[in-house]
CSV table of N, CA and C in Angstrom, one decimal:
chain,number,residue,atom,x,y,z
A,55,UNK,N,1.3,0.7,-21.6
A,55,UNK,CA,1.0,1.8,-20.5
A,55,UNK,C,0.6,2.6,-19.1
A,56,UNK,N,-0.7,2.6,-20.0
A,56,UNK,CA,-1.3,3.0,-18.3
A,56,UNK,C,-1.8,1.5,-17.6
A,57,UNK,N,-2.3,0.7,-18.2
A,57,UNK,CA,-1.6,-1.2,-16.8
A,57,UNK,C,-1.0,-0.2,-16.4
A,58,UNK,N,0.0,-0.1,-16.4
A,58,UNK,CA,1.4,0.0,-15.2
A,58,UNK,C,1.4,1.5,-14.2
A,59,UNK,N,0.8,2.4,-15.2
A,59,UNK,CA,0.5,3.3,-14.9
A,59,UNK,C,-0.7,3.2,-13.6
A,60,UNK,N,-1.5,2.4,-13.6
A,60,UNK,CA,-3.0,2.8,-12.7
A,60,UNK,C,-2.6,1.4,-11.7
A,61,UNK,N,-1.3,0.2,-11.9
A,61,UNK,CA,-1.0,-0.8,-10.6
A,61,UNK,C,-0.2,0.4,-10.2
A,62,UNK,N,1.0,1.2,-10.7
A,62,UNK,CA,2.0,1.6,-9.6
A,62,UNK,C,0.4,2.0,-9.2
A,63,UNK,N,-0.1,3.1,-9.4
A,63,UNK,CA,-1.0,4.0,-8.5
A,63,UNK,C,-1.8,3.1,-7.4
A,64,UNK,N,-2.1,2.1,-7.6
A,64,UNK,CA,-3.0,1.6,-6.7
A,64,UNK,C,-1.9,0.6,-5.8
A,65,UNK,N,-0.7,0.9,-6.0
A,65,UNK,CA,0.1,0.6,-4.8
A,65,UNK,C,0.9,1.6,-4.1
A,66,UNK,N,0.8,2.4,-4.9
A,66,UNK,CA,1.5,3.7,-4.6
A,66,UNK,C,0.2,3.8,-3.2
A,67,UNK,N,-1.1,4.0,-3.2
A,67,UNK,CA,-2.6,4.1,-2.6
A,67,UNK,C,-2.3,3.0,-1.3
A,68,UNK,N,-1.5,2.2,-1.3
A,68,UNK,CA,-2.1,0.7,-1.0
A,68,UNK,C,-0.1,1.4,0.4
A,69,UNK,N,0.7,1.3,-0.1
A,69,UNK,CA,1.8,1.7,0.3
A,69,UNK,C,1.7,3.0,1.5
A,70,UNK,N,0.8,4.2,1.1
A,70,UNK,CA,0.0,4.8,1.9
A,70,UNK,C,0.1,5.3,2.6
A,71,UNK,N,-0.9,4.0,2.5
A,71,UNK,CA,-1.8,3.8,3.3
A,71,UNK,C,-1.3,2.7,4.7
A,72,UNK,N,-0.4,2.5,4.4
A,72,UNK,CA,0.8,1.4,5.1
A,72,UNK,C,1.5,2.3,6.0
A,73,UNK,N,1.7,3.2,5.2
A,73,UNK,CA,2.8,3.8,6.0
A,73,UNK,C,2.7,4.6,6.6
A,74,UNK,N,0.6,5.0,6.3
A,74,UNK,CA,0.4,6.1,7.9
A,74,UNK,C,0.0,5.1,8.5
A,75,UNK,N,-0.4,3.7,8.8
A,75,UNK,CA,-1.0,2.9,9.7
A,75,UNK,C,0.3,2.7,11.2
A,76,UNK,N,1.4,2.4,10.4
A,76,UNK,CA,2.3,2.1,11.4
A,76,UNK,C,2.9,3.3,11.7
A,77,UNK,N,2.7,3.8,10.7
A,77,UNK,CA,3.1,5.4,12.2
A,77,UNK,C,2.5,5.2,12.7
A,78,UNK,N,1.2,5.7,12.8
A,78,UNK,CA,0.2,6.2,13.5
A,78,UNK,C,-0.2,5.2,15.2
A,79,UNK,N,0.4,3.9,14.2
A,79,UNK,CA,0.5,2.2,14.9
A,79,UNK,C,1.4,2.7,16.2
A,80,UNK,N,2.8,2.9,15.0
A,80,UNK,CA,3.9,2.5,16.8
A,80,UNK,C,3.8,3.9,17.5
A,81,UNK,N,4.3,4.9,16.4
A,81,UNK,CA,4.4,6.5,17.2
A,81,UNK,C,5.6,7.0,17.2
A,82,UNK,N,5.5,7.6,18.5
A,82,UNK,CA,6.4,8.4,18.9
A,82,UNK,C,6.4,9.2,19.3
A,83,UNK,N,6.0,9.8,20.9
A,83,UNK,CA,5.7,11.8,21.2
A,83,UNK,C,7.3,12.0,21.4
A,84,UNK,N,8.5,10.6,22.0
A,84,UNK,CA,9.4,11.9,21.6
A,84,UNK,C,11.0,12.0,20.1
A,85,UNK,N,10.2,10.7,19.7
A,85,UNK,CA,11.3,10.6,18.9
A,85,UNK,C,10.0,9.9,18.0
A,86,UNK,N,10.6,9.8,16.6
A,86,UNK,CA,9.6,9.8,15.6
A,86,UNK,C,10.2,7.4,15.7
A,87,UNK,N,9.6,7.1,15.7
A,87,UNK,CA,10.0,6.0,16.3
A,87,UNK,C,9.0,4.7,15.0
A,88,UNK,N,8.3,5.4,14.3
A,88,UNK,CA,7.7,4.7,13.2
A,88,UNK,C,7.8,5.0,11.9
A,89,UNK,N,8.2,6.6,12.1
A,89,UNK,CA,8.8,6.2,10.8
A,89,UNK,C,10.6,6.7,10.4
A,90,UNK,N,10.9,5.9,11.8
A,90,UNK,CA,12.4,5.2,11.6
A,90,UNK,C,12.7,4.1,10.9
A,91,UNK,N,10.7,3.1,11.4
A,91,UNK,CA,10.9,2.1,11.4
A,91,UNK,C,10.6,2.3,10.1
A,92,UNK,N,9.8,2.6,9.6
A,92,UNK,CA,9.7,3.1,7.8
A,92,UNK,C,9.8,2.6,6.7
A,93,UNK,N,11.5,3.8,7.6
A,93,UNK,CA,12.2,3.7,6.0
A,93,UNK,C,13.5,3.1,6.6
A,94,UNK,N,13.1,1.9,7.8
A,94,UNK,CA,14.6,0.5,7.7
A,94,UNK,C,14.2,-0.7,6.8
A,95,UNK,N,11.6,-0.7,7.2
A,95,UNK,CA,12.1,-1.5,7.4
A,95,UNK,C,11.9,-1.1,5.6
A,96,UNK,N,11.0,-0.4,4.8
A,96,UNK,CA,11.2,0.1,3.3
A,96,UNK,C,12.6,-0.3,2.8
A,97,UNK,N,13.5,0.5,3.6
A,97,UNK,CA,15.3,-0.5,2.7
A,97,UNK,C,15.5,-1.9,2.4
A,98,UNK,N,15.3,-1.9,3.6
A,98,UNK,CA,15.4,-3.7,3.4
A,98,UNK,C,14.5,-3.7,2.6
A,99,UNK,N,13.3,-4.5,3.0
A,99,UNK,CA,12.0,-4.4,1.6
A,99,UNK,C,12.5,-4.2,-0.2
A,100,UNK,N,13.9,-2.8,-0.2
A,100,UNK,CA,13.2,-2.8,-1.5
A,100,UNK,C,15.1,-3.4,-1.8
A,101,UNK,N,15.6,-3.7,-0.6
A,101,UNK,CA,17.0,-4.7,-0.6
A,101,UNK,C,16.9,-5.9,-1.6
A,102,UNK,N,15.4,-6.2,-1.0
A,102,UNK,CA,15.3,-8.1,-1.6
A,102,UNK,C,14.8,-8.1,-2.9
A,103,UNK,N,13.6,-6.3,-3.0
A,103,UNK,CA,12.9,-6.5,-3.7
A,103,UNK,C,13.8,-6.2,-5.3
A,104,UNK,N,14.9,-5.8,-5.3
A,104,UNK,CA,15.4,-5.2,-6.6
A,104,UNK,C,17.0,-6.8,-7.1
A,105,UNK,N,17.8,-7.6,-5.4
A,105,UNK,CA,17.4,-9.1,-5.7
A,105,UNK,C,16.6,-9.7,-6.8
A,106,UNK,N,15.3,-10.0,-5.6
A,106,UNK,CA,14.2,-11.1,-6.1
A,106,UNK,C,14.0,-10.8,-7.3
A,107,UNK,N,14.2,-9.3,-8.4
A,107,UNK,CA,12.9,-9.5,-9.5
A,107,UNK,C,14.1,-8.7,-10.2
A,108,UNK,N,14.7,-7.7,-9.9
A,108,UNK,CA,16.0,-7.3,-11.1
A,108,UNK,C,16.8,-8.5,-11.5
A,109,UNK,N,17.6,-8.6,-10.1
A,109,UNK,CA,19.5,-9.5,-10.2
A,109,UNK,C,18.8,-10.9,-10.7
A,110,UNK,N,18.0,-11.2,-9.8
A,110,UNK,CA,17.3,-13.3,-10.1
A,110,UNK,C,16.3,-13.3,-11.3
A,111,UNK,N,16.1,-12.9,-10.9
A,111,UNK,CA,14.4,-12.4,-12.2
A,111,UNK,C,14.0,-13.6,-10.9
A,112,UNK,N,13.3,-13.6,-10.5
A,112,UNK,CA,13.0,-15.0,-9.6
A,112,UNK,C,11.0,-14.3,-9.5
A,113,UNK,N,10.8,-13.0,-9.9
A,113,UNK,CA,10.1,-12.5,-10.6
A,113,UNK,C,9.2,-11.9,-11.2
A,114,UNK,N,8.2,-12.3,-11.9
A,114,UNK,CA,9.3,-10.9,-13.0
A,114,UNK,C,9.0,-9.3,-12.8
A,115,UNK,N,9.5,-8.8,-14.5
A,115,UNK,CA,10.2,-7.4,-14.2
A,115,UNK,C,8.7,-6.3,-14.5
A,116,UNK,N,7.7,-7.2,-14.5
A,116,UNK,CA,6.0,-5.6,-14.2
A,116,UNK,C,6.4,-5.6,-12.5
A,117,UNK,N,7.0,-7.2,-11.9
A,117,UNK,CA,7.0,-6.6,-10.8
A,117,UNK,C,7.6,-5.1,-10.1
A,118,UNK,N,8.0,-5.1,-10.7
A,118,UNK,CA,9.6,-3.5,-10.2
A,118,UNK,C,8.8,-2.4,-10.7
A,119,UNK,N,7.9,-1.7,-11.6
A,119,UNK,CA,7.4,-0.8,-11.4
A,119,UNK,C,5.6,-1.5,-9.5
A,120,UNK,N,5.5,-1.7,-10.3
A,120,UNK,CA,3.6,-2.0,-8.8
A,120,UNK,C,4.6,-2.6,-7.5
A,121,UNK,N,6.0,-2.7,-6.4
A,121,UNK,CA,6.8,-3.4,-5.8
A,121,UNK,C,7.0,-1.4,-5.7
A,122,UNK,N,8.2,-2.2,-6.6
A,122,UNK,CA,9.7,-0.9,-5.8
A,122,UNK,C,9.4,0.4,-6.0
A,123,UNK,N,8.6,0.9,-7.7
A,123,UNK,CA,8.0,2.6,-7.7
A,123,UNK,C,6.8,2.7,-6.5
A,124,UNK,N,5.5,1.4,-6.9
A,124,UNK,CA,4.3,2.4,-6.7
A,124,UNK,C,4.3,1.9,-4.8
A,125,UNK,N,4.6,0.5,-4.3
A,125,UNK,CA,4.1,0.4,-3.5
A,125,UNK,C,5.2,0.8,-1.6
A,126,UNK,N,6.2,-0.1,-2.0
A,126,UNK,CA,7.6,0.9,-1.3
A,126,UNK,C,8.2,1.9,-1.6
A,127,UNK,N,7.7,3.3,-3.3
A,127,UNK,CA,7.8,4.6,-4.1
A,127,UNK,C,7.2,5.9,-2.2
A,128,UNK,N,5.5,4.6,-1.9
A,128,UNK,CA,5.0,5.4,-1.3
A,128,UNK,C,5.3,5.4,0.2
A,129,UNK,N,4.9,4.0,0.2
A,129,UNK,CA,5.9,3.5,1.1
A,129,UNK,C,6.8,4.0,2.9
A,130,UNK,N,8.1,4.8,1.7
A,130,UNK,CA,9.2,4.9,1.9
A,130,UNK,C,10.0,5.9,0.4
A,131,UNK,N,9.8,6.7,0.4
A,131,UNK,CA,11.1,8.3,-0.1
A,131,UNK,C,12.2,7.5,0.4
A,132,UNK,N,11.9,6.9,1.0
A,132,UNK,CA,14.0,6.5,2.1
A,132,UNK,C,14.5,5.7,0.5
A,133,UNK,N,13.3,4.3,0.8
A,133,UNK,CA,14.4,3.2,0.3
A,133,UNK,C,14.9,3.2,-1.2
A,134,UNK,N,14.0,4.7,-1.7
A,134,UNK,CA,14.6,5.0,-2.8
A,134,UNK,C,16.2,5.2,-3.1
A,135,UNK,N,16.2,6.6,-2.4
A,135,UNK,CA,17.4,7.0,-1.7
A,135,UNK,C,18.8,6.5,-1.8
A,136,UNK,N,18.4,5.1,-0.5
A,136,UNK,CA,19.1,3.5,0.5
A,136,UNK,C,19.7,2.7,-1.3
A,137,UNK,N,19.1,2.5,-2.1
A,137,UNK,CA,19.4,1.8,-3.9
A,137,UNK,C,19.9,2.5,-4.2
A,138,UNK,N,19.3,4.1,-4.3
A,138,UNK,CA,21.0,4.8,-5.4
A,138,UNK,C,21.7,5.0,-5.1
A,139,UNK,N,22.1,5.3,-3.5
A,139,UNK,CA,23.5,5.0,-3.1
A,139,UNK,C,24.5,4.0,-2.8
A,140,UNK,N,23.4,3.2,-2.4
A,140,UNK,CA,23.8,1.1,-2.8
A,140,UNK,C,24.5,1.2,-3.7
A,141,UNK,N,23.6,2.0,-5.7
A,141,UNK,CA,23.8,0.7,-6.4
A,141,UNK,C,25.3,2.3,-7.0
A,142,UNK,N,25.5,3.2,-5.9
A,142,UNK,CA,27.0,4.0,-6.6
A,142,UNK,C,28.2,3.2,-5.6
A,143,UNK,N,27.9,2.7,-5.1
A,143,UNK,CA,28.7,2.0,-3.6
A,143,UNK,C,29.2,0.6,-4.7
A,144,UNK,N,27.7,0.0,-5.2
A,144,UNK,CA,28.2,-1.3,-5.4
A,144,UNK,C,29.6,-0.8,-6.6
A,145,UNK,N,29.1,-0.1,-7.7
A,145,UNK,CA,29.8,0.0,-9.3
A,145,UNK,C,30.9,0.8,-8.0
A,146,UNK,N,32.1,0.6,-6.9
A,146,UNK,CA,33.3,1.5,-7.0
A,146,UNK,C,32.8,3.4,-6.7
A,147,UNK,N,31.4,3.5,-7.5
A,147,UNK,CA,31.9,4.8,-7.3
A,147,UNK,C,31.7,5.9,-6.3
A,148,UNK,N,33.1,5.4,-5.0
A,148,UNK,CA,32.3,5.6,-4.0
A,148,UNK,C,32.0,6.6,-3.6
A,149,UNK,N,33.0,7.8,-4.2
A,149,UNK,CA,33.3,9.3,-4.6
A,149,UNK,C,31.8,9.8,-4.5
A,150,UNK,N,30.8,9.7,-5.6
A,150,UNK,CA,29.7,10.5,-5.9
A,150,UNK,C,28.9,9.8,-4.4
A,151,UNK,N,28.8,7.9,-4.3
A,151,UNK,CA,28.4,8.1,-3.6
A,151,UNK,C,27.7,8.5,-2.0
A,152,UNK,N,29.1,8.7,-1.8
A,152,UNK,CA,29.2,9.7,-0.1
A,152,UNK,C,28.2,10.9,-0.9
A,153,UNK,N,28.6,11.1,-2.1
A,153,UNK,CA,28.2,12.7,-2.1
A,153,UNK,C,27.1,13.1,-2.2
A,154,UNK,N,26.8,11.7,-2.5
A,154,UNK,CA,25.2,11.4,-2.9
A,154,UNK,C,24.2,11.7,-1.6
A,155,UNK,N,24.7,10.9,-1.0
A,155,UNK,CA,24.4,10.7,1.0
A,155,UNK,C,24.4,12.0,1.6
A,156,UNK,N,25.8,12.5,1.5
A,156,UNK,CA,26.0,13.9,2.4
A,156,UNK,C,24.7,14.8,1.9
A,157,UNK,N,25.4,15.1,0.1
A,157,UNK,CA,24.2,15.8,-0.5
A,157,UNK,C,22.5,15.9,0.5
A,158,UNK,N,22.3,15.5,-0.5
A,158,UNK,CA,20.8,15.2,0.3
A,158,UNK,C,20.4,15.5,1.2
A,159,UNK,N,21.1,14.3,2.0
A,159,UNK,CA,20.5,14.7,3.7
A,159,UNK,C,20.9,16.3,3.9
A,160,UNK,N,21.9,16.9,3.6
A,160,UNK,CA,22.1,18.1,3.9
A,160,UNK,C,21.5,19.4,3.2
A,161,UNK,N,21.0,19.4,1.9
A,161,UNK,CA,20.1,20.1,0.6
A,161,UNK,C,18.5,19.5,2.0
A,162,UNK,N,18.1,18.4,1.5
A,162,UNK,CA,17.0,17.8,2.2
A,162,UNK,C,16.2,18.9,3.3
A,163,UNK,N,17.7,18.8,4.5
A,163,UNK,CA,17.3,19.5,6.1
A,163,UNK,C,16.6,21.1,5.7
A,164,UNK,N,17.9,21.4,4.8
A,164,UNK,CA,18.0,22.5,4.6
A,164,UNK,C,17.7,24.0,3.9
A,165,UNK,N,16.4,22.0,2.8
A,165,UNK,CA,15.6,22.6,2.2
A,165,UNK,C,13.9,23.2,3.0
A,166,UNK,N,14.0,22.4,3.7
A,166,UNK,CA,13.1,21.8,4.7
A,166,UNK,C,12.3,23.3,5.3
A,167,UNK,N,14.2,23.5,6.1
A,167,UNK,CA,13.7,25.0,7.3
A,167,UNK,C,13.8,26.2,6.6
A,168,UNK,N,13.9,26.3,4.6
A,168,UNK,CA,13.7,27.6,4.4
A,168,UNK,C,12.1,27.6,3.9
A,169,UNK,N,12.0,26.2,3.5
A,169,UNK,CA,10.6,26.4,3.2
A,169,UNK,C,10.2,26.4,4.7
A,170,UNK,N,10.9,26.1,5.7
A,170,UNK,CA,9.5,26.2,6.9
A,170,UNK,C,10.0,27.9,7.5
A,171,UNK,N,10.2,28.7,7.0
A,171,UNK,CA,10.6,29.9,7.1
A,171,UNK,C,10.3,30.7,6.1
A,172,UNK,N,10.0,30.8,4.7
A,172,UNK,CA,9.7,31.4,4.3
A,172,UNK,C,8.1,31.5,4.4
A,173,UNK,N,8.0,30.3,4.9
A,173,UNK,CA,6.2,29.3,5.4
A,173,UNK,C,6.3,31.1,6.6
A,174,UNK,N,6.8,31.4,7.1
A,174,UNK,CA,6.6,31.5,8.8
A,174,UNK,C,6.3,32.7,8.2
A,175,UNK,N,7.8,33.6,7.7
A,175,UNK,CA,7.8,34.4,7.7
A,175,UNK,C,6.0,35.6,6.6
A,176,UNK,N,5.6,34.8,6.1
A,176,UNK,CA,4.4,34.7,4.6
A,176,UNK,C,3.5,35.3,5.7
A,177,UNK,N,3.1,35.1,7.3
A,177,UNK,CA,2.1,34.9,7.7
A,177,UNK,C,2.1,35.9,8.5
């Protein structure tokens, strides 16, 4: 257990550094191209990792927490969101999938706006 925690932490640090580097390299003065690319690439990599690790067993199951939780979780949380939405669709639960996608998007934006409002109001 402790070994997995250390591996996830190290992979997470690497994922965060890769995100930071890519976002700053790509940039985007008028549109967040770097962040968008990270989210799209992370989602692609999460799909590949899911199939190769979980479904096909091409890589050992020990790679799942390292790659999917650690690296990709820190690289982009959007990849985890995308995988969970796909899993709902894949099992035929379309209503839950749409509720999850719309609910998460709207609630996260609303929460961010509220956080900004609260923080700005307390200064």
